[in-house]
Structures are given as C-alpha cells and as structure tokens.
Coordinates of C-alpha atoms in Angstrom, one line a residue:
M1 CA -179.3 -186.9 95.2
S2 CA -181.3 -186.9 92.0
K3 CA -179.7 -186.6 88.7
P4 CA -180.4 -183.5 86.6
P5 CA -182.9 -184.1 83.8
A6 CA -181.2 -185.2 80.6
K7 CA -181.1 -182.5 77.9
L8 CA -183.2 -183.3 74.9
P9 CA -181.2 -183.5 71.6
K10 CA -181.6 -180.4 69.4
R11 CA -184.0 -180.8 66.5
I12 CA -181.3 -180.1 64.0
L13 CA -182.8 -182.3 61.4
D14 CA -186.3 -180.7 61.7
K15 CA -184.8 -177.3 61.4
D16 CA -182.8 -178.3 58.3
L17 CA -185.9 -179.8 56.8
D18 CA -187.8 -176.5 57.4
K19 CA -185.1 -174.6 55.7
L20 CA -185.1 -176.9 52.7
A21 CA -188.9 -176.6 52.5
N22 CA -188.6 -172.8 52.4
V23 CA -185.9 -173.0 49.8
E24 CA -188.1 -175.3 47.6
E25 CA -191.1 -173.0 48.0
A26 CA -189.1 -170.0 47.0
A27 CA -187.6 -171.8 44.1
G28 CA -191.0 -173.0 42.9
H29 CA -192.4 -169.4 43.1
A30 CA -189.4 -168.1 41.1
G31 CA -189.8 -170.9 38.6
R32 CA -193.4 -170.0 38.1
Q33 CA -192.5 -166.4 37.4
L34 CA -190.1 -167.6 34.7
V35 CA -192.7 -169.7 32.9
A36 CA -194.1 -166.8 30.9
P37 CA -190.7 -165.4 29.8
G38 CA -189.6 -168.9 28.9
L39 CA -192.7 -169.5 26.7
A40 CA -192.2 -166.0 25.1
L41 CA -188.6 -166.9 24.3
L42 CA -189.7 -170.2 22.8
F43 CA -192.2 -168.4 20.6
L44 CA -189.4 -166.1 19.3
V45 CA -187.3 -169.1 18.3
I46 CA -190.3 -170.7 16.6
A47 CA -191.0 -167.5 14.7
A48 CA -187.4 -167.3 13.5
T49 CA -187.3 -170.9 12.5
F50 CA -190.6 -170.7 10.7
A51 CA -189.5 -167.6 8.7
A52 CA -186.3 -169.4 7.7
A53 CA -188.3 -172.4 6.6
M54 CA -190.7 -170.3 4.6
L55 CA -188.0 -168.5 2.7
G56 CA -185.7 -171.5 2.3
A57 CA -182.9 -169.4 0.8
P58 CA -179.2 -169.3 1.9
G59 CA -179.6 -165.6 2.8
A60 CA -182.6 -166.1 5.0
T61 CA -180.8 -165.8 8.3
P62 CA -181.1 -161.9 8.5
I63 CA -184.8 -162.2 7.7
A64 CA -185.2 -164.9 10.3
A65 CA -183.6 -162.6 12.8
A66 CA -185.9 -159.8 11.8
A67 CA -188.9 -162.2 12.2
A68 CA -187.8 -162.9 15.8
V69 CA -187.7 -159.1 16.5
A70 CA -191.1 -158.7 14.9
A71 CA -192.4 -161.5 17.0
Y72 CA -191.0 -159.8 20.1
M73 CA -192.8 -156.6 19.1
A74 CA -196.0 -158.5 18.6
L75 CA -195.7 -160.0 22.1
N76 CA -195.3 -156.5 23.6
I77 CA -198.3 -155.3 21.6
G78 CA -200.5 -158.1 23.1
A79 CA -199.2 -157.4 26.6
N80 CA -199.9 -153.7 26.5
D81 CA -202.9 -153.2 24.2
V82 CA -205.1 -156.1 25.3
A83 CA -206.5 -153.9 28.1
N84 CA -208.2 -151.7 25.5
N85 CA -210.1 -154.7 24.1
V86 CA -211.4 -156.5 27.2
G87 CA -210.7 -154.1 30.0
P88 CA -214.2 -152.5 30.0
A89 CA -215.9 -155.9 30.1
V90 CA -213.7 -157.2 32.9
G91 CA -214.0 -153.9 34.8
A92 CA -217.8 -154.2 34.5
R93 CA -217.6 -157.8 35.9
V94 CA -219.5 -159.4 33.0
I95 CA -216.7 -161.7 32.0
R96 CA -213.9 -163.4 33.9
M97 CA -210.2 -162.8 33.1
G98 CA -209.6 -166.2 31.6
G99 CA -212.6 -166.1 29.3
A100 CA -211.8 -162.6 28.2
L101 CA -208.2 -163.6 27.3
A102 CA -209.4 -166.6 25.4
M103 CA -212.0 -164.7 23.4
A104 CA -209.5 -161.9 22.7
A105 CA -206.8 -164.3 21.5
V106 CA -209.1 -165.9 18.9
C107 CA -210.5 -162.6 17.7
E108 CA -207.0 -161.0 17.5
V109 CA -205.7 -163.7 15.1
A110 CA -208.9 -163.5 13.0
G111 CA -208.6 -159.7 12.7
A112 CA -204.9 -159.9 11.8
L113 CA -205.4 -162.5 9.1
I114 CA -208.6 -161.3 7.6
A115 CA -208.3 -157.5 7.7
G116 CA -204.8 -156.5 8.6
G117 CA -203.2 -156.1 5.2
R118 CA -204.2 -152.6 4.4
V119 CA -202.7 -151.0 7.5
V120 CA -199.6 -153.2 7.1
E121 CA -199.0 -151.6 3.7
T122 CA -199.3 -148.1 5.4
I123 CA -196.6 -148.9 7.9
A124 CA -194.4 -150.7 5.4
A125 CA -194.4 -148.2 2.6
G126 CA -196.2 -145.1 3.8
I127 CA -193.7 -143.6 6.2
V128 CA -190.4 -144.0 4.3
L129 CA -190.5 -142.8 0.7
P130 CA -189.8 -145.5 -1.9
G131 CA -186.5 -145.1 -3.6
E132 CA -184.9 -143.1 -0.8
I133 CA -183.3 -146.3 0.6
E134 CA -180.4 -147.5 -1.6
D135 CA -180.4 -151.2 -1.0
A136 CA -182.2 -154.0 0.9
A137 CA -179.5 -154.3 3.6
T138 CA -180.0 -150.6 4.6
L139 CA -183.7 -151.1 4.6
A140 CA -183.4 -154.2 6.8
R141 CA -181.2 -152.4 9.3
L142 CA -183.7 -149.5 9.4
M143 CA -186.7 -151.7 10.0
V144 CA -185.0 -153.9 12.5
A145 CA -183.9 -150.7 14.4
A146 CA -187.5 -149.4 14.4
L147 CA -188.8 -152.7 15.7
M148 CA -186.2 -153.0 18.4
A149 CA -186.7 -149.4 19.6
A150 CA -190.5 -149.7 19.6
A151 CA -190.5 -153.1 21.3
L152 CA -188.1 -151.9 24.1
W153 CA -190.1 -148.8 24.8
I154 CA -193.4 -150.8 25.0
H155 CA -191.8 -153.5 27.1
L156 CA -190.6 -150.8 29.6
S157 CA -194.0 -149.2 29.6
T158 CA -195.7 -152.5 30.3
F159 CA -193.3 -153.2 33.1
I160 CA -194.2 -149.9 34.9
R161 CA -198.0 -150.5 34.2
A162 CA -198.4 -147.6 31.7
P163 CA -200.6 -148.2 28.7
V164 CA -199.0 -146.4 25.8
S165 CA -199.6 -146.3 22.0
T166 CA -197.9 -149.1 20.2
T167 CA -198.7 -147.3 16.9
H168 CA -196.9 -144.2 18.1
A169 CA -193.9 -146.3 19.0
I170 CA -193.5 -148.1 15.7
V171 CA -194.2 -145.0 13.5
G172 CA -191.7 -143.0 15.5
G173 CA -189.2 -145.8 15.2
V174 CA -189.6 -146.1 11.4
A175 CA -189.3 -142.3 11.0
G176 CA -186.3 -142.1 13.3
G177 CA -184.6 -145.0 11.5
G178 CA -185.4 -143.4 8.1
V179 CA -183.8 -140.1 9.1
A180 CA -180.7 -141.9 10.4
A181 CA -180.4 -143.9 7.2
A182 CA -181.0 -141.3 4.5
G183 CA -181.7 -138.0 6.2
L184 CA -184.9 -135.9 6.6
S185 CA -185.9 -136.3 2.9
A186 CA -186.4 -140.1 3.4
V187 CA -189.5 -139.6 5.5
N188 CA -192.9 -139.2 3.8
W189 CA -193.9 -136.1 5.8
P190 CA -197.4 -135.7 4.2
S191 CA -198.2 -139.3 5.3
M192 CA -196.8 -138.6 8.8
A193 CA -199.0 -135.5 9.0
A194 CA -202.1 -137.5 8.0
I195 CA -201.2 -140.2 10.6
T196 CA -200.6 -137.5 13.3
A197 CA -203.9 -135.9 12.5
S198 CA -205.6 -139.2 13.0
W199 CA -204.0 -139.5 16.4
V200 CA -205.4 -136.2 17.4
L201 CA -208.9 -136.7 15.9
S202 CA -209.5 -140.3 16.8
P203 CA -209.7 -140.0 20.6
V204 CA -211.9 -136.9 20.4
L205 CA -214.1 -138.7 17.9
A206 CA -214.2 -141.8 20.1
G207 CA -215.1 -139.8 23.1
L208 CA -217.9 -138.0 21.3
V209 CA -219.3 -141.3 19.9
A210 CA -219.1 -143.0 23.4
A211 CA -220.9 -140.0 25.0
A212 CA -223.5 -140.1 22.2
F213 CA -224.1 -143.8 22.8
L214 CA -224.5 -143.4 26.5
A215 CA -226.8 -140.4 26.1
M216 CA -229.0 -142.4 23.7
V217 CA -229.2 -145.4 26.1
E218 CA -230.1 -143.1 28.9
A219 CA -232.8 -141.3 26.9
T220 CA -234.3 -144.4 25.4
V221 CA -234.0 -146.8 28.3
F222 CA -232.7 -145.5 31.6
Y223 CA -235.0 -142.5 32.1
R224 CA -238.1 -144.3 31.1
D225 CA -240.7 -145.3 33.7
D226 CA -241.1 -148.8 32.2
K227 CA -237.4 -149.7 31.7
L228 CA -237.9 -153.3 30.7
A229 CA -240.4 -152.4 27.9
A230 CA -238.0 -149.8 26.6
A231 CA -235.1 -152.2 26.8
R232 CA -237.0 -154.9 24.9
H233 CA -237.5 -152.3 22.1
W234 CA -234.1 -150.5 22.0
V235 CA -231.5 -153.0 23.0
P236 CA -232.2 -155.2 19.9
L237 CA -231.8 -152.0 17.8
F238 CA -228.4 -151.3 19.3
N239 CA -227.3 -154.8 18.6
A240 CA -228.6 -154.6 15.1
A241 CA -226.6 -151.5 14.4
M242 CA -223.5 -153.1 15.7
G243 CA -224.0 -156.3 13.7
G244 CA -224.9 -154.5 10.5
A245 CA -221.8 -152.3 10.6
F246 CA -219.6 -155.2 11.4
A247 CA -221.0 -157.3 8.5
A248 CA -220.5 -154.4 6.0
Y249 CA -216.9 -154.0 7.2
L250 CA -216.2 -157.7 6.8
G251 CA -217.7 -157.7 3.4
D252 CA -215.4 -154.9 2.3
V253 CA -212.2 -156.3 3.7
A254 CA -212.8 -159.9 2.7
A255 CA -213.5 -159.0 -0.9
P256 CA -210.7 -159.8 -3.4
A257 CA -208.3 -156.9 -4.0
G258 CA -209.2 -156.8 -7.7
A259 CA -213.0 -157.0 -7.2
P260 CA -214.1 -154.8 -4.3
L261 CA -217.8 -154.7 -3.4
A262 CA -219.7 -151.7 -4.4
G263 CA -221.1 -149.3 -1.8
G264 CA -224.7 -150.4 -2.5
T265 CA -223.8 -154.0 -2.1
L266 CA -222.1 -153.3 1.2
A267 CA -225.2 -151.4 2.3
W268 CA -227.5 -154.2 1.5
L269 CA -225.2 -156.7 3.2
G270 CA -225.1 -154.6 6.3
A271 CA -228.9 -154.1 6.3
A272 CA -229.5 -157.9 5.9
A273 CA -227.1 -158.7 8.8
A274 CA -228.8 -156.0 10.9
A275 CA -232.2 -157.5 10.3
V276 CA -231.0 -161.0 11.3
V277 CA -229.3 -159.7 14.4
F278 CA -232.4 -157.6 15.3
A279 CA -234.7 -160.6 15.0
A280 CA -232.4 -162.8 17.1
S281 CA -231.8 -160.1 19.7
R282 CA -235.5 -159.4 20.1
L283 CA -236.2 -163.0 21.0
A284 CA -233.2 -163.2 23.3
V285 CA -233.9 -159.9 25.1
G286 CA -237.5 -160.8 25.5
R287 CA -236.6 -164.1 27.1
Q288 CA -234.0 -162.5 29.4
A289 CA -236.5 -159.8 30.5
R290 CA -239.0 -162.3 31.8
G291 CA -239.0 -162.3 35.6
L292 CA -236.8 -159.2 36.0
E293 CA -237.9 -156.3 38.1
N294 CA -238.5 -152.9 36.6
R295 CA -235.3 -151.3 37.9
T296 CA -232.0 -150.1 36.7
Q297 CA -230.1 -153.1 38.1
S298 CA -232.1 -155.4 35.8
L299 CA -230.6 -153.6 32.7
R300 CA -227.2 -155.0 33.6
V301 CA -228.5 -158.5 32.6
L302 CA -229.8 -157.3 29.3
F303 CA -226.6 -155.4 28.3
T304 CA -224.2 -158.1 29.2
P305 CA -224.4 -160.2 25.9
P306 CA -223.9 -157.1 23.6
L307 CA -221.0 -156.0 25.8
I308 CA -219.3 -159.3 25.3
A309 CA -220.0 -159.2 21.6
A310 CA -218.6 -155.6 21.4
A311 CA -215.4 -156.8 23.2
G312 CA -215.0 -159.5 20.6
L313 CA -215.5 -156.9 17.8
L314 CA -213.0 -154.6 19.4
S315 CA -210.4 -157.5 19.6
F316 CA -211.0 -158.2 15.9
A317 CA -210.4 -154.5 15.1
H318 CA -207.3 -154.4 17.3
G319 CA -205.8 -157.4 15.5
A320 CA -206.6 -155.9 12.1
N321 CA -205.1 -152.5 13.0
D322 CA -202.2 -153.2 15.3
V323 CA -200.7 -156.2 13.6
A324 CA -199.2 -153.7 11.3
N325 CA -197.1 -152.3 14.1
A326 CA -195.3 -155.7 14.4
V327 CA -195.1 -157.1 10.9
G328 CA -195.2 -153.9 8.7
P329 CA -191.4 -153.5 8.9
L330 CA -190.9 -157.2 8.5
A331 CA -193.1 -157.2 5.3
A332 CA -191.0 -154.3 4.0
I333 CA -187.8 -156.3 4.6
V334 CA -189.1 -159.3 2.8
E335 CA -190.3 -157.2 -0.1
A336 CA -187.0 -155.4 -0.4
S337 CA -185.0 -158.6 -0.2
E338 CA -186.9 -160.1 -3.1
A339 CA -187.2 -157.0 -5.3
G340 CA -184.0 -155.2 -4.3
Q341 CA -185.7 -152.1 -3.0
L342 CA -188.9 -151.0 -1.3
G343 CA -191.8 -150.4 -3.7
A344 CA -194.7 -148.1 -3.5
E345 CA -197.0 -151.0 -2.6
T346 CA -195.8 -153.8 -0.3
A347 CA -197.2 -157.3 -0.7
V348 CA -197.8 -159.0 2.6
P349 CA -197.1 -162.7 2.7
F350 CA -199.5 -164.8 4.8
W351 CA -196.8 -166.2 7.0
V352 CA -195.8 -162.7 8.0
M353 CA -199.4 -161.9 9.1
L354 CA -199.5 -165.2 10.9
I355 CA -196.4 -164.4 13.0
G356 CA -198.0 -161.0 13.9
G357 CA -201.4 -162.4 14.8
L358 CA -200.1 -165.3 16.9
G359 CA -197.6 -163.1 18.6
I360 CA -200.2 -160.6 19.7
S361 CA -202.4 -163.5 21.1
V362 CA -199.5 -165.1 22.9
G363 CA -198.4 -161.8 24.4
L364 CA -201.9 -161.1 25.7
L365 CA -202.3 -164.6 27.1
L366 CA -198.9 -164.5 28.9
F367 CA -198.7 -160.8 30.0
G368 CA -202.0 -159.1 29.2
P369 CA -203.7 -159.2 32.7
R370 CA -201.1 -156.7 34.0
L371 CA -202.8 -153.7 32.4
I372 CA -206.4 -154.9 32.1
R373 CA -207.3 -153.8 35.6
I374 CA -205.9 -150.3 35.0
V375 CA -208.1 -149.6 32.0
G376 CA -211.1 -151.5 33.3
S377 CA -211.4 -150.1 36.8
E378 CA -208.8 -147.3 37.6
I379 CA -209.9 -144.6 35.2
T380 CA -213.6 -144.4 36.0
K381 CA -216.2 -146.6 37.5
L382 CA -217.8 -148.9 34.9
N383 CA -221.0 -150.9 34.7
P384 CA -222.2 -153.1 31.8
V385 CA -224.0 -150.2 30.1
R386 CA -221.1 -147.8 30.3
A387 CA -218.7 -150.5 29.3
F388 CA -220.8 -151.4 26.3
C389 CA -220.8 -147.8 25.1
I390 CA -217.0 -147.6 25.5
A391 CA -216.3 -150.9 23.8
L392 CA -218.7 -150.2 20.9
S393 CA -217.4 -146.7 20.4
T394 CA -213.8 -147.9 20.4
A395 CA -214.6 -150.7 18.0
V396 CA -216.4 -148.5 15.6
T397 CA -213.6 -145.8 15.6
V398 CA -210.8 -148.4 15.1
L399 CA -212.7 -150.2 12.4
L400 CA -213.3 -147.0 10.5
A401 CA -209.7 -146.1 10.8
T402 CA -208.7 -149.6 9.5
W403 CA -211.1 -149.2 6.7
L404 CA -209.3 -146.0 5.6
G405 CA -205.9 -147.5 6.1
L406 CA -204.9 -145.2 9.0
P407 CA -202.7 -146.7 11.8
V408 CA -204.5 -145.0 14.7
S409 CA -203.7 -145.6 18.4
T410 CA -206.2 -148.1 19.9
T411 CA -204.9 -147.0 23.3
H412 CA -205.9 -143.4 22.9
I413 CA -209.2 -144.4 21.2
A414 CA -210.1 -146.6 24.2
V415 CA -209.1 -144.0 26.7
G416 CA -210.8 -141.3 24.8
S417 CA -214.0 -143.4 24.9
V418 CA -213.6 -143.9 28.7
F419 CA -213.1 -140.1 29.2
G420 CA -216.1 -139.4 26.9
V421 CA -218.4 -141.5 29.1
G422 CA -216.9 -140.0 32.3
F423 CA -217.2 -136.4 31.2
Y424 CA -220.7 -137.0 29.9
R425 CA -221.7 -138.3 33.2
E426 CA -220.3 -135.2 34.9
W427 CA -222.3 -133.0 32.6
A428 CA -225.5 -135.0 32.8
S429 CA -225.4 -135.2 36.6
V430 CA -226.0 -131.4 36.9
R431 CA -227.2 -130.2 33.5
S432 CA -229.3 -132.9 31.9
I433 CA -232.9 -131.8 31.7
R434 CA -234.1 -135.3 31.0
R435 CA -232.3 -136.5 34.1
R436 CA -233.9 -133.8 36.2
S437 CA -237.3 -134.6 34.9
Y438 CA -236.8 -138.3 35.6
L439 CA -235.6 -137.7 39.2
Q440 CA -238.5 -135.4 39.8
R441 CA -241.0 -138.1 38.8
R442 CA -239.2 -140.6 41.0
R443 CA -239.2 -138.3 44.1
A444 CA -242.8 -137.3 43.5
A445 CA -243.8 -141.0 43.4
A446 CA -241.9 -141.5 46.6
G447 CA -243.9 -138.7 48.3
L448 CA -241.1 -136.2 48.7
A449 CA -241.8 -132.5 48.7
A450 CA -241.1 -130.6 45.5
D451 CA -238.5 -128.3 47.2
T452 CA -236.7 -131.3 48.7
A453 CA -236.6 -133.0 45.3
L454 CA -235.3 -129.9 43.5
A455 CA -232.7 -129.3 46.2
A456 CA -231.5 -132.9 45.8
I457 CA -231.4 -132.6 42.1
D458 CA -229.6 -129.2 42.0
W459 CA -227.0 -130.3 44.6
K460 CA -223.4 -130.2 43.2
P461 CA -220.5 -132.0 44.8
P462 CA -217.9 -129.6 46.3
P463 CA -214.5 -129.3 44.7
A464 CA -212.0 -131.8 46.1
D465 CA -208.3 -131.8 46.2
P466 CA -207.3 -134.6 43.7
R467 CA -204.3 -135.4 45.9
L468 CA -206.6 -136.3 48.8
G469 CA -208.7 -139.5 48.6
G470 CA -211.2 -138.3 51.3
K471 CA -212.6 -140.4 54.1
K472 CA -215.0 -143.2 53.2
G473 CA -218.5 -141.7 52.6
S474 CA -217.2 -138.1 52.4
D475 CA -218.0 -135.8 49.5
Q476 CA -214.4 -136.0 48.3
E477 CA -214.5 -139.8 48.3
R478 CA -217.7 -139.9 46.4
L479 CA -216.4 -137.4 43.8
R480 CA -213.2 -139.4 43.4
R481 CA -215.1 -142.6 42.8
R482 CA -218.0 -141.2 40.7
L483 CA -216.1 -139.1 38.2
V484 CA -213.3 -139.7 35.8
R485 CA -209.9 -139.3 37.4
R486 CA -208.1 -136.2 36.1
A487 CA -204.7 -137.6 37.0
H488 CA -204.8 -140.0 34.0
V489 CA -205.0 -137.0 31.7
T490 CA -201.5 -136.1 32.6
T491 CA -200.4 -139.7 32.0
I492 CA -202.0 -139.9 28.6
V493 CA -200.6 -136.5 27.4
T494 CA -197.1 -137.5 28.7
A495 CA -197.2 -140.8 26.8
W496 CA -198.5 -139.0 23.7
V497 CA -195.7 -136.5 23.7
T498 CA -192.8 -138.7 24.6
T499 CA -193.5 -142.0 22.8
V500 CA -192.8 -140.8 19.3
P501 CA -189.6 -138.9 20.0
V502 CA -188.2 -141.5 22.3
S503 CA -188.9 -144.3 19.8
A504 CA -187.3 -142.2 17.0
V505 CA -184.2 -141.5 19.0
L506 CA -183.8 -145.1 20.1
A507 CA -184.3 -146.3 16.5
A508 CA -181.7 -143.9 15.2
L509 CA -179.2 -145.1 17.9
T510 CA -180.0 -148.7 17.1
Y511 CA -179.5 -148.1 13.4
A512 CA -176.1 -146.5 14.0
L513 CA -175.1 -149.5 16.2
L514 CA -176.2 -152.0 13.5
S515 CA -174.4 -150.1 10.8
M516 CA -171.2 -150.3 12.8
L517 CA -171.6 -154.0 13.4

C-alpha cells in the first residue's frame, strides 16, 4: 500500500512578505502625499523665523506669527490662482506642466518685488480708515483675523477644485475684521465701492478685450486666403503691441516714487520697445513660416511663442496684483507696530514683499496643478490662438488695474476672458459675415453647389439639454464640446456672491476669538 503524498508546507513566509510589500507600498504612497504639506509647513516656519530676524526686537513674536499666517495665505493664493496664469497655455498644449510652473514661479516673484507695492498700499490702508483703530494690538488682531479667514476659505475652495477670487476673500476679511473691531464706521466704504465696481467691470472688460483680439486675429489672419502671408505681417504687430505695453508699464512701476516718468516718456519707451519686438518677431515668424502649409493648423506654430510670452506677462501681473492679498495686512501690522497706529500711507518693507512673492511661487509649485486643468480645458475648448487672446486680454486688464492701484480679481478676469472668447465664437459661428464669405470661397473652391454651401453655413446646432452629454458624434456632444459651458456661470456667480460675506463672517469670528485669548 502506497503512502499518501506528503503535504507541502504552507508558504507562510511568502504570504507575510507579500503583505509587508503591500504595507511598504501603501506607506510610500502616503508619504509622497505628505511631502507637499511638509514642505509648505517648513516654508511657514522659515517665514516666521525670517520676520523675527528682520525685526530683531523683543516684541517681534506677534509679528513673526502674523508673517507665518501671511505666508500661509500666499501659499493658498499660489495654489488657487496659478490656473489663471498658465491654464490657457497648458490647455492649448503649447507648454508642459513642469515648464509652465517654473516660468510662472519666476515671473510671480519678479512681479511681486518690482510692481506689487501700489496694490499692497490699497489693501493695507485703503479698506480700514486710518485713525479708527485705537492701537497696534487691535490692528494686529484685525489683520491676522482677515488673513486667517481668507486663507481658510481659499484652502477649502482649492480642496474642492473651485477657483475663487483671492482678492474677494482678503477684502471681505479685512472689512469683516474692521467691523468687528470698531463698528461699521471703521470701513472705508467709498474705497470698498470703488473696489467692488472694479470686480464688476473687470471681467466684462476682459471678455470684451479677449473677443476683440480674437475677432481681429480672425479678420486679419484666419479668414485670409493666404494665411501664412497674413500671419507674417500681423503676428509681429500683435507681439509688438504686447511688448510695447509691457515696457511702458515696467517703466512706470520701476521709476522712483519721487520721480515718476512723464506720460510722453512712457509713450516713447513703449514705442521703442514695440519697434524692437516687431523687428525681432518679423524675423522669427518669417523663419518659422518657411516650409509650413497654407492651412489653419500651421498658425498654431506661429502663435505658440507669443502665447508663452503672454503667459509669462500674466504671471508677472498676477504677482504684482495678488501679492497684496497676502502681505497687505502684514505690512499694516508692521507699520502700526512701529508708528503706533495705521497711517494714511503704508510703507512696504522689502522683506514683507519677499515673503509674499516666494509664498505664491512655492504654493503654485506644490499645489498649483490641481486647478490648472479646470481653467485650461474644462470651461471651453482652447487652441493656441484662442489661448493667446485669453492670456493677453487677462494680462492687459490686470496690468491696467495694478497701474491704477485697484485690487481686482484675476480669477474673474481670466474667466471673463475665457467666456468672452467662447461667446464670441458662438456669435461668429452663425452671424459673422466675414466667416460666411470665407466659407463660401472655400466651398466654391472645393466645387460644392452654392445652395449646399449656404445650407452648411446657415446650419445652427439644435438646443441641447446641458445635463445630457450626448452620444459621441451627436449634435448635443458637438455643442457641448464646441461652446462655452453654461454650468460654469453658476459656479462663478456663486463664488462671487459668497466669498466676500463668508470671509467677512469668518474674520469677525476669528477676531472675537483672538480678543478673548
């Protein structure tokens, strides 16, 4: 009788090793997710230490704590608002995410340090009336409460992937803290009215400017029979206009405070820069156009360099404008601690601007990609030409607002530009006479009958239920992909309405808590 086969020993060791490998893999994944928050926390500690070292006084601890809160606010601004700067370029696939983040980080710091002082003064001393706050300690609690409230709201919005206005948040926080500290009379309501008016006007203006740019590009380049010849003539002009405006702006903000440049000098400076940019662009565009086919797709190559330049210009403008949201309250605290109260004009120390600029850049590098895809690809379909018009319109509007010292919302300006391009495309697709004429020429050249060509031109897509995506290739699906998405209107309006009151209430509650402590 044969013996039964011996049982093989269980592979207990192998199973245990597999479990250990899974645990190590899970721990490594969790550890990678903690790298960005850990680096952000390290930046806050460095900011507080740096502020204490710069002041060097025994009472510097409260200001160091305020510097840490300001750095936290700057991180959130970079995480939420970076999508407005490089989202169009990334959505149009002309620059990779890593390159976009690196370019934006450099330009953000440059904009904050070179041109951010004016708007910082508006945030620091233009919302709460000078003399209404009794002492420096009260002002410090007010500004820290405003920073904490705004930063928490932006952090939550970034977590749920909702681009909101960081300017709305900090202005609402300062106003709410001012009311909690000294009543309704403490708030500079005329200044608040001017700021609110800029929020309403800026996205409308940005949308009109973006639509005008796109209409100009289509009229001068797209709807021409010889597209490459038209592009060689007009693209350098577009680049020259952008370069000239940017040079004039730099000349204005870089001039000493006591010796501003005259308007004629700025005009000559802008004209000289425009001439240089035009000459360089004409050579570059002519070289790029060689070997390209006379078709619309070739224009993407020619518009890619100016789109990247416009994205850099927008990042510079964002750093100049939105650094105030982070360090404006901190500048007010430093001023009040040295003078005893908040003055009508707030001097902005360089180290305060440095914390804000670096904080925005660190925030966008660590957390920025979360919202880039939303602005770049989920509002409307972009190509390099449309993205160039959006970026240039946003940059021009933000730079103009910074020039005037108005803390406008870059989020709403960017989205207003996107909607301006999208709504213009809707109008032009069925009402543009130039487009009809261009399509008639193309169809006539292709040998189509006139009635067939006109029927194709006059065709309008049927209305579609926005709740239904539609099958692939259907009219509903084409309409959803081609036009701007109406659902984002509700999101923007909701953020517009809720950000200021929510930040104000949070700031008032935070101020009350700090007062009790």
